[in-house]
C-alpha cells in the first residue's frame, strides 16, 4: 500500500482537489463560492494531465536547433544529435491542458457575468433567496 | 445519391468536412461586428445554407466511399487530428444542418421580438459559435477535439439561454445552473479522455479502439468508461442527470429552445454511441453490462418519471422540456438493448424527435410572438385565432404521443419490435405506458387550444391572425415532415439502419 | 502630495516592460514555453494595471472598447484566414489540406511555411486573447462607478 502511494503520489493532490472542488460546489449556497469550487475541480484535472506527462529522467520537450550556421555544420550537428537518443517528457498533455485552461477561464468569465446579472435582477446571490424568489410564486410572472 | 457528391466542384468538395466547421466559425466574428440584427441574421442564414449544402455533399460522398477521412494540417492520424464522416454521423450532420437552417429562418421575427436590437448581432454570433461546436463534435475523429467542441457548444449555449433574461429573469438562474452542471459533466468527460490517453497513448478514436482491442482492458480504461458515460450522459440529459434541462428550455428565447431541443442532446447522444461502440467495443463485459443495467434501466425510469412530471407542469415550455427528457429515455432504451435493431430504432427516434420537438417549440414561439405564453391557459382557444400554428402544434403533438399516420408512431413501432426481439416485455410495457402519459399531457394542451374560448378583447373575440411567414414556413415544413416521413419512411429508416450497421457490423 | 504617486510612477515604468515581456513570450512560443494565450493575458494585464492605477476613463481612452471588439474578431479571422490561405495557396506545388502550413512558402527544406504559419496563428491568438480579457474587464469594471479618491 505505502509503496503504491509513494509511486503514485501525484494522484493524492489531484484527488484532494477534485473532491474539495466538488464538495464546495454542492455544499455552498453562494453563487460565487460555487464558481470557485468549480475552478478548483477543473484545476485538479490540469494536474492530472500534466503529472501524466512527466517522464522521470526526461528533458523538457524543446528541440535546440542550430541557427545562423551554414547548412553543412547544421546538418552534421543534426546528424550527431540524432545519433544519440534523447528522452523527452511528453509535450502533448501540456498542449491539451493549455486548451483546457482557456476553457476554464472562459467558463469562469461566463459564470461570473451571469452572477453579476443575477445580482442585478434579484438583488442577492444566495441560493435560498433565489429559490424563494423563483418558486414561491410559480405563476410564471416575469421578475 | 451520387449526384449529391457532385453538387459542388471537386476542389471544394474535397474539403467539405473541414469547411462544414470553418464556415460558421469564420462568419461568427463577422456577424458580431455587424451594426444591425438583420444583417447578422442574413450572415447566419448564409452560414446555415452553406452548411446544409456541404452536409448533402458529404452524404453523397459517404454513400459512395463509406468513410470520408480528412487530415487536418496534412498530419496523418494518429499523430494529427482527423475529421471522420461515416454512416453513423452523417444523419446527425444532416439533422443539425437542416434543423439549423429552418431555425435560422424562424429566427428573424422571433429574435427581433425577444432580444433588444443592440444585442442582436452578438446573439447571432453566439448562435453561429454554437452551430460550429455542434458540427465539430459530430464530425471530429479525435477524442480531445470532442471536448473542445463540446465546450464551445456549451459556453455559447449558456449565453444563448441567458439571453432570455430580458423577458423572464429566471433564465439567468437557469443558465447558471446549466453552467455548473454542464461544466462538471464536461470535466468528467475530459478526465475520462485523460485516463484513455494514459492507457493507450493516443487520442485518435480509431487508434484508441485498435489499442484497446489489442491490449485488453485494465482498471484505468474501466474508470475512463465510467467517467465518459457520466459526462456525456449529463450532456445528453439522461435521467437522473437531466435537472438542468427543464429550466434551461423553459426560459430561453423561443428560437434558442427550438434549436437546442432538436440538436444539442442529439449530438451528445451520438458521441455517446461513438464512444460506446466504436471505441469501447460492446463485446467487452463491462460495456455490455452497462447497456442492460445503466442505459436500459435509466432510460425506462426516465421515460416514466419525466412523463409523469410533465403532466403536472403549468408552463407549456417546461412541460415539453420534461417531455424531451422522456424522449431521451426512449433513445437510451434503444441504445441499451445492445442489438442492431435497438440501436437503429433509437437513432430513428432521435431524428423523428428532432422534427417533433422542433415543430412544437416553433409553434409555441408563434403563439408567444402574438399573444405571449405564460401557462397552459394562455393557449386557450388559439385553435380558432391562429389556426395554422395550432394545426402544426396538433400534428407534432400527436406525433409525440405516437398516433398512427405520424412519424412518432414509426419510431415507437420499431422500438417495440426491437424490444420484442430481445424478449423485454417490461420495456414494451414501459413504452406503451409512457405513450399513454404523453397522451395526457399533450391532450391537456390540445384541449386548451381547441376546446376553450378564444382570447377576447373587451368581450369580443380577437380576429384570426397569423404569425409572420418566416415563422410559419419552417414550422409548417417540420410539422408536415412528421406526416410525410410516415408515408415515406424509407430514407430515415435506411439512414438509421446504415448507421447501426456501421458501428455494430452485422451482429 | 498625491496619495497614489508611488503607484503611478512605478506602474508607468513597469507597464512598458510588462508589454515587452508579453511579446517575448509570444515569439518564444515557436521554440519554447509560451505562445499566444500566455502572451495575450500578459499584454491584457498591462492594460488592466493601467486601468486600476489611473482609472477606467484613462484606460478607455488608451484602448477604446471599439478596438477591443474589433480585436476579438480580427484574431479569430486571422487564425481561420491562415487556414483558408493554406487551401488557396500552393507553396508545395499541389493542393493541401486545411492548416497545412507547408503551403504558405515554397521553401520546403527548412519548412519556412511552418514557421510563418505558426507565427501568424499565434499572432491571431494574441489579438483575440488580449481583446477578450480586456473586454471582460471592461464589462465587469464598467458596471460600478470608480471610487473617488476621498472614499479610499
PDB file of N, CA and C in Angstrom, chain B residues 229-284:
ATOM      1  N   UNK B 229     -19.081   7.980 -19.558  1.00  0.00           N
ATOM      2  CA  UNK B 229     -20.528   7.753 -19.595  1.00  0.00           C
ATOM      3  C   UNK B 229     -21.256   8.804 -18.766  1.00  0.00           C
ATOM      4  N   UNK B 230     -20.721   9.103 -17.561  1.00  0.00           N
ATOM      5  CA  UNK B 230     -21.382  10.105 -16.720  1.00  0.00           C
ATOM      6  C   UNK B 230     -21.323  11.478 -17.381  1.00  0.00           C
ATOM      7  N   UNK B 231     -20.156  11.835 -17.905  1.00  0.00           N
ATOM      8  CA  UNK B 231     -20.016  13.156 -18.511  1.00  0.00           C
ATOM      9  C   UNK B 231     -20.943  13.341 -19.692  1.00  0.00           C
ATOM     10  N   UNK B 232     -20.954  12.367 -20.603  1.00  0.00           N
ATOM     11  CA  UNK B 232     -21.805  12.502 -21.783  1.00  0.00           C
ATOM     12  C   UNK B 232     -23.269  12.303 -21.428  1.00  0.00           C
ATOM     13  N   UNK B 233     -23.550  11.465 -20.428  1.00  0.00           N
ATOM     14  CA  UNK B 233     -24.927  11.305 -20.010  1.00  0.00           C
ATOM     15  C   UNK B 233     -25.513  12.604 -19.498  1.00  0.00           C
ATOM     16  N   UNK B 234     -24.693  13.402 -18.825  1.00  0.00           N
ATOM     17  CA  UNK B 234     -25.173  14.694 -18.361  1.00  0.00           C
ATOM     18  C   UNK B 234     -25.481  15.603 -19.528  1.00  0.00           C
ATOM     19  N   UNK B 235     -24.625  15.608 -20.538  1.00  0.00           N
ATOM     20  CA  UNK B 235     -24.867  16.473 -21.693  1.00  0.00           C
ATOM     21  C   UNK B 235     -26.085  16.003 -22.478  1.00  0.00           C
ATOM     22  N   UNK B 236     -26.331  14.687 -22.494  1.00  0.00           N
ATOM     23  CA  UNK B 236     -27.454  14.156 -23.253  1.00  0.00           C
ATOM     24  C   UNK B 236     -28.744  14.168 -22.458  1.00  0.00           C
ATOM     25  N   UNK B 237     -28.704  14.656 -21.237  1.00  0.00           N
ATOM     26  CA  UNK B 237     -29.886  14.731 -20.376  1.00  0.00           C
ATOM     27  C   UNK B 237     -30.474  13.357 -20.089  1.00  0.00           C
ATOM     28  N   UNK B 238     -29.576  12.407 -19.792  1.00  0.00           N
ATOM     29  CA  UNK B 238     -30.027  11.092 -19.364  1.00  0.00           C
ATOM     30  C   UNK B 238     -30.520  11.203 -17.922  1.00  0.00           C
ATOM     31  N   UNK B 239     -31.678  10.606 -17.634  1.00  0.00           N
ATOM     32  CA  UNK B 239     -32.154  10.603 -16.251  1.00  0.00           C
ATOM     33  C   UNK B 239     -31.131   9.884 -15.403  1.00  0.00           C
ATOM     34  N   UNK B 240     -30.752  10.272 -14.200  1.00  0.00           N
ATOM     35  CA  UNK B 240     -31.131  11.445 -13.415  1.00  0.00           C
ATOM     36  C   UNK B 240     -30.237  12.658 -13.563  1.00  0.00           C
ATOM     37  N   UNK B 241     -29.517  12.748 -14.693  1.00  0.00           N
ATOM     38  CA  UNK B 241     -28.597  13.865 -14.860  1.00  0.00           C
ATOM     39  C   UNK B 241     -29.234  14.969 -15.694  1.00  0.00           C
ATOM     40  N   UNK B 242     -30.571  15.005 -15.686  1.00  0.00           N
ATOM     41  CA  UNK B 242     -31.270  15.877 -16.617  1.00  0.00           C
ATOM     42  C   UNK B 242     -31.710  17.181 -15.993  1.00  0.00           C
ATOM     43  N   UNK B 243     -31.405  17.424 -14.699  1.00  0.00           N
ATOM     44  CA  UNK B 243     -32.090  18.502 -13.965  1.00  0.00           C
ATOM     45  C   UNK B 243     -31.841  19.884 -14.555  1.00  0.00           C
ATOM     46  N   UNK B 244     -30.815  20.034 -15.385  1.00  0.00           N
ATOM     47  CA  UNK B 244     -30.592  21.359 -15.953  1.00  0.00           C
ATOM     48  C   UNK B 244     -31.561  21.666 -17.067  1.00  0.00           C
ATOM     49  N   UNK B 245     -32.119  20.629 -17.709  1.00  0.00           N
ATOM     50  CA  UNK B 245     -32.825  20.835 -18.966  1.00  0.00           C
ATOM     51  C   UNK B 245     -34.164  21.549 -18.843  1.00  0.00           C
ATOM     52  N   UNK B 246     -35.070  21.185 -17.907  1.00  0.00           N
ATOM     53  CA  UNK B 246     -36.392  21.830 -17.919  1.00  0.00           C
ATOM     54  C   UNK B 246     -36.313  23.347 -17.805  1.00  0.00           C
ATOM     55  N   UNK B 247     -35.529  23.837 -16.835  1.00  0.00           N
ATOM     56  CA  UNK B 247     -35.472  25.288 -16.691  1.00  0.00           C
ATOM     57  C   UNK B 247     -34.785  25.951 -17.867  1.00  0.00           C
ATOM     58  N   UNK B 248     -33.708  25.320 -18.370  1.00  0.00           N
ATOM     59  CA  UNK B 248     -32.971  25.952 -19.471  1.00  0.00           C
ATOM     60  C   UNK B 248     -33.861  26.071 -20.700  1.00  0.00           C
ATOM     61  N   UNK B 249     -34.649  25.034 -21.017  1.00  0.00           N
ATOM     62  CA  UNK B 249     -35.506  25.113 -22.196  1.00  0.00           C
ATOM     63  C   UNK B 249     -36.709  26.000 -21.957  1.00  0.00           C
ATOM     64  N   UNK B 250     -37.163  26.098 -20.692  1.00  0.00           N
ATOM     65  CA  UNK B 250     -38.388  26.838 -20.456  1.00  0.00           C
ATOM     66  C   UNK B 250     -38.181  28.334 -20.574  1.00  0.00           C
ATOM     67  N   UNK B 251     -37.016  28.836 -20.152  1.00  0.00           N
ATOM     68  CA  UNK B 251     -36.870  30.275 -20.043  1.00  0.00           C
ATOM     69  C   UNK B 251     -35.972  30.875 -21.113  1.00  0.00           C
ATOM     70  N   UNK B 252     -35.393  30.064 -21.975  1.00  0.00           N
ATOM     71  CA  UNK B 252     -34.559  30.604 -23.042  1.00  0.00           C
ATOM     72  C   UNK B 252     -35.462  31.261 -24.087  1.00  0.00           C
ATOM     73  N   UNK B 253     -34.890  32.099 -24.958  1.00  0.00           N
ATOM     74  CA  UNK B 253     -35.696  32.626 -26.062  1.00  0.00           C
ATOM     75  C   UNK B 253     -36.252  31.484 -26.907  1.00  0.00           C
ATOM     76  N   UNK B 254     -37.396  31.699 -27.552  1.00  0.00           N
ATOM     77  CA  UNK B 254     -38.073  30.617 -28.262  1.00  0.00           C
ATOM     78  C   UNK B 254     -37.224  30.005 -29.364  1.00  0.00           C
ATOM     79  N   UNK B 255     -36.500  30.850 -30.071  1.00  0.00           N
ATOM     80  CA  UNK B 255     -35.649  30.352 -31.140  1.00  0.00           C
ATOM     81  C   UNK B 255     -34.573  29.427 -30.587  1.00  0.00           C
ATOM     82  N   UNK B 256     -33.986  29.815 -29.432  1.00  0.00           N
ATOM     83  CA  UNK B 256     -32.925  29.007 -28.838  1.00  0.00           C
ATOM     84  C   UNK B 256     -33.478  27.658 -28.407  1.00  0.00           C
ATOM     85  N   UNK B 257     -34.668  27.655 -27.790  1.00  0.00           N
ATOM     86  CA  UNK B 257     -35.240  26.389 -27.358  1.00  0.00           C
ATOM     87  C   UNK B 257     -35.524  25.485 -28.535  1.00  0.00           C
ATOM     88  N   UNK B 258     -36.107  26.068 -29.605  1.00  0.00           N
ATOM     89  CA  UNK B 258     -36.409  25.241 -30.768  1.00  0.00           C
ATOM     90  C   UNK B 258     -35.138  24.632 -31.340  1.00  0.00           C
ATOM     91  N   UNK B 259     -34.062  25.425 -31.405  1.00  0.00           N
ATOM     92  CA  UNK B 259     -32.823  24.911 -31.975  1.00  0.00           C
ATOM     93  C   UNK B 259     -32.189  23.874 -31.056  1.00  0.00           C
ATOM     94  N   UNK B 260     -32.065  24.193 -29.740  1.00  0.00           N
ATOM     95  CA  UNK B 260     -31.371  23.286 -28.849  1.00  0.00           C
ATOM     96  C   UNK B 260     -32.124  21.980 -28.668  1.00  0.00           C
ATOM     97  N   UNK B 261     -33.479  22.083 -28.569  1.00  0.00           N
ATOM     98  CA  UNK B 261     -34.244  20.866 -28.333  1.00  0.00           C
ATOM     99  C   UNK B 261     -34.062  19.886 -29.475  1.00  0.00           C
ATOM    100  N   UNK B 262     -33.782  20.392 -30.668  1.00  0.00           N
ATOM    101  CA  UNK B 262     -33.642  19.496 -31.812  1.00  0.00           C
ATOM    102  C   UNK B 262     -32.227  19.040 -32.044  1.00  0.00           C
ATOM    103  N   UNK B 263     -31.217  19.691 -31.427  1.00  0.00           N
ATOM    104  CA  UNK B 263     -29.857  19.350 -31.812  1.00  0.00           C
ATOM    105  C   UNK B 263     -28.931  19.002 -30.653  1.00  0.00           C
ATOM    106  N   UNK B 264     -28.997  19.736 -29.532  1.00  0.00           N
ATOM    107  CA  UNK B 264     -27.906  19.620 -28.565  1.00  0.00           C
ATOM    108  C   UNK B 264     -27.839  18.235 -27.915  1.00  0.00           C
ATOM    109  N   UNK B 265     -29.011  17.754 -27.413  1.00  0.00           N
ATOM    110  CA  UNK B 265     -28.972  16.448 -26.770  1.00  0.00           C
ATOM    111  C   UNK B 265     -28.717  15.345 -27.791  1.00  0.00           C
ATOM    112  N   UNK B 266     -29.161  15.565 -29.051  1.00  0.00           N
ATOM    113  CA  UNK B 266     -28.942  14.532 -30.066  1.00  0.00           C
ATOM    114  C   UNK B 266     -27.471  14.335 -30.341  1.00  0.00           C
ATOM    115  N   UNK B 267     -26.729  15.464 -30.431  1.00  0.00           N
ATOM    116  CA  UNK B 267     -25.301  15.372 -30.713  1.00  0.00           C
ATOM    117  C   UNK B 267     -24.588  14.671 -29.561  1.00  0.00           C
ATOM    118  N   UNK B 268     -24.993  14.994 -28.311  1.00  0.00           N
ATOM    119  CA  UNK B 268     -24.359  14.327 -27.172  1.00  0.00           C
ATOM    120  C   UNK B 268     -24.657  12.829 -27.193  1.00  0.00           C
ATOM    121  N   UNK B 269     -25.892  12.463 -27.593  1.00  0.00           N
ATOM    122  CA  UNK B 269     -26.238  11.051 -27.687  1.00  0.00           C
ATOM    123  C   UNK B 269     -25.388  10.368 -28.745  1.00  0.00           C
ATOM    124  N   UNK B 270     -25.182  11.053 -29.878  1.00  0.00           N
ATOM    125  CA  UNK B 270     -24.357  10.471 -30.939  1.00  0.00           C
ATOM    126  C   UNK B 270     -22.947  10.195 -30.430  1.00  0.00           C
ATOM    127  N   UNK B 271     -22.338  11.175 -29.717  1.00  0.00           N
ATOM    128  CA  UNK B 271     -20.950  10.970 -29.318  1.00  0.00           C
ATOM    129  C   UNK B 271     -20.873   9.882 -28.247  1.00  0.00           C
ATOM    130  N   UNK B 272     -21.980   9.704 -27.482  1.00  0.00           N
ATOM    131  CA  UNK B 272     -22.021   8.598 -26.536  1.00  0.00           C
ATOM    132  C   UNK B 272     -21.989   7.272 -27.288  1.00  0.00           C
ATOM    133  N   UNK B 273     -22.804   7.161 -28.347  1.00  0.00           N
ATOM    134  CA  UNK B 273     -22.792   5.947 -29.161  1.00  0.00           C
ATOM    135  C   UNK B 273     -21.398   5.713 -29.744  1.00  0.00           C
ATOM    136  N   UNK B 274     -20.788   6.789 -30.231  1.00  0.00           N
ATOM    137  CA  UNK B 274     -19.461   6.648 -30.832  1.00  0.00           C
ATOM    138  C   UNK B 274     -18.494   6.070 -29.809  1.00  0.00           C
ATOM    139  N   UNK B 275     -18.496   6.585 -28.578  1.00  0.00           N
ATOM    140  CA  UNK B 275     -17.571   6.066 -27.581  1.00  0.00           C
ATOM    141  C   UNK B 275     -17.934   4.649 -27.183  1.00  0.00           C
ATOM    142  N   UNK B 276     -19.231   4.354 -27.041  1.00  0.00           N
ATOM    143  CA  UNK B 276     -19.612   3.026 -26.576  1.00  0.00           C
ATOM    144  C   UNK B 276     -19.319   1.958 -27.612  1.00  0.00           C
ATOM    145  N   UNK B 277     -19.571   2.252 -28.886  1.00  0.00           N
ATOM    146  CA  UNK B 277     -19.477   1.198 -29.883  1.00  0.00           C
ATOM    147  C   UNK B 277     -18.173   1.212 -30.656  1.00  0.00           C
ATOM    148  N   UNK B 278     -17.713   2.415 -31.043  1.00  0.00           N
ATOM    149  CA  UNK B 278     -16.526   2.440 -31.893  1.00  0.00           C
ATOM    150  C   UNK B 278     -15.250   2.394 -31.083  1.00  0.00           C
ATOM    151  N   UNK B 279     -15.267   2.913 -29.855  1.00  0.00           N
ATOM    152  CA  UNK B 279     -14.024   2.936 -29.082  1.00  0.00           C
ATOM    153  C   UNK B 279     -14.022   1.790 -28.076  1.00  0.00           C
ATOM    154  N   UNK B 280     -15.031   1.761 -27.204  1.00  0.00           N
ATOM    155  CA  UNK B 280     -15.180   0.602 -26.331  1.00  0.00           C
ATOM    156  C   UNK B 280     -16.083  -0.381 -27.045  1.00  0.00           C
ATOM    157  N   UNK B 281     -15.615  -1.552 -27.300  1.00  0.00           N
ATOM    158  CA  UNK B 281     -16.419  -2.480 -28.074  1.00  0.00           C
ATOM    159  C   UNK B 281     -17.534  -3.068 -27.215  1.00  0.00           C
ATOM    160  N   UNK B 282     -18.748  -3.227 -27.799  1.00  0.00           N
ATOM    161  CA  UNK B 282     -19.848  -3.756 -26.971  1.00  0.00           C
ATOM    162  C   UNK B 282     -19.668  -5.192 -26.534  1.00  0.00           C
ATOM    163  N   UNK B 283     -18.672  -5.893 -27.088  1.00  0.00           N
ATOM    164  CA  UNK B 283     -18.452  -7.261 -26.644  1.00  0.00           C
ATOM    165  C   UNK B 283     -17.783  -7.318 -25.280  1.00  0.00           C
ATOM    166  N   UNK B 284     -17.094  -6.220 -24.900  1.00  0.00           N
ATOM    167  CA  UNK B 284     -16.401  -6.237 -23.612  1.00  0.00           C
ATOM    168  C   UNK B 284     -17.428  -6.335 -22.496  1.00  0.00           C
TER     169      UNK B 284
END
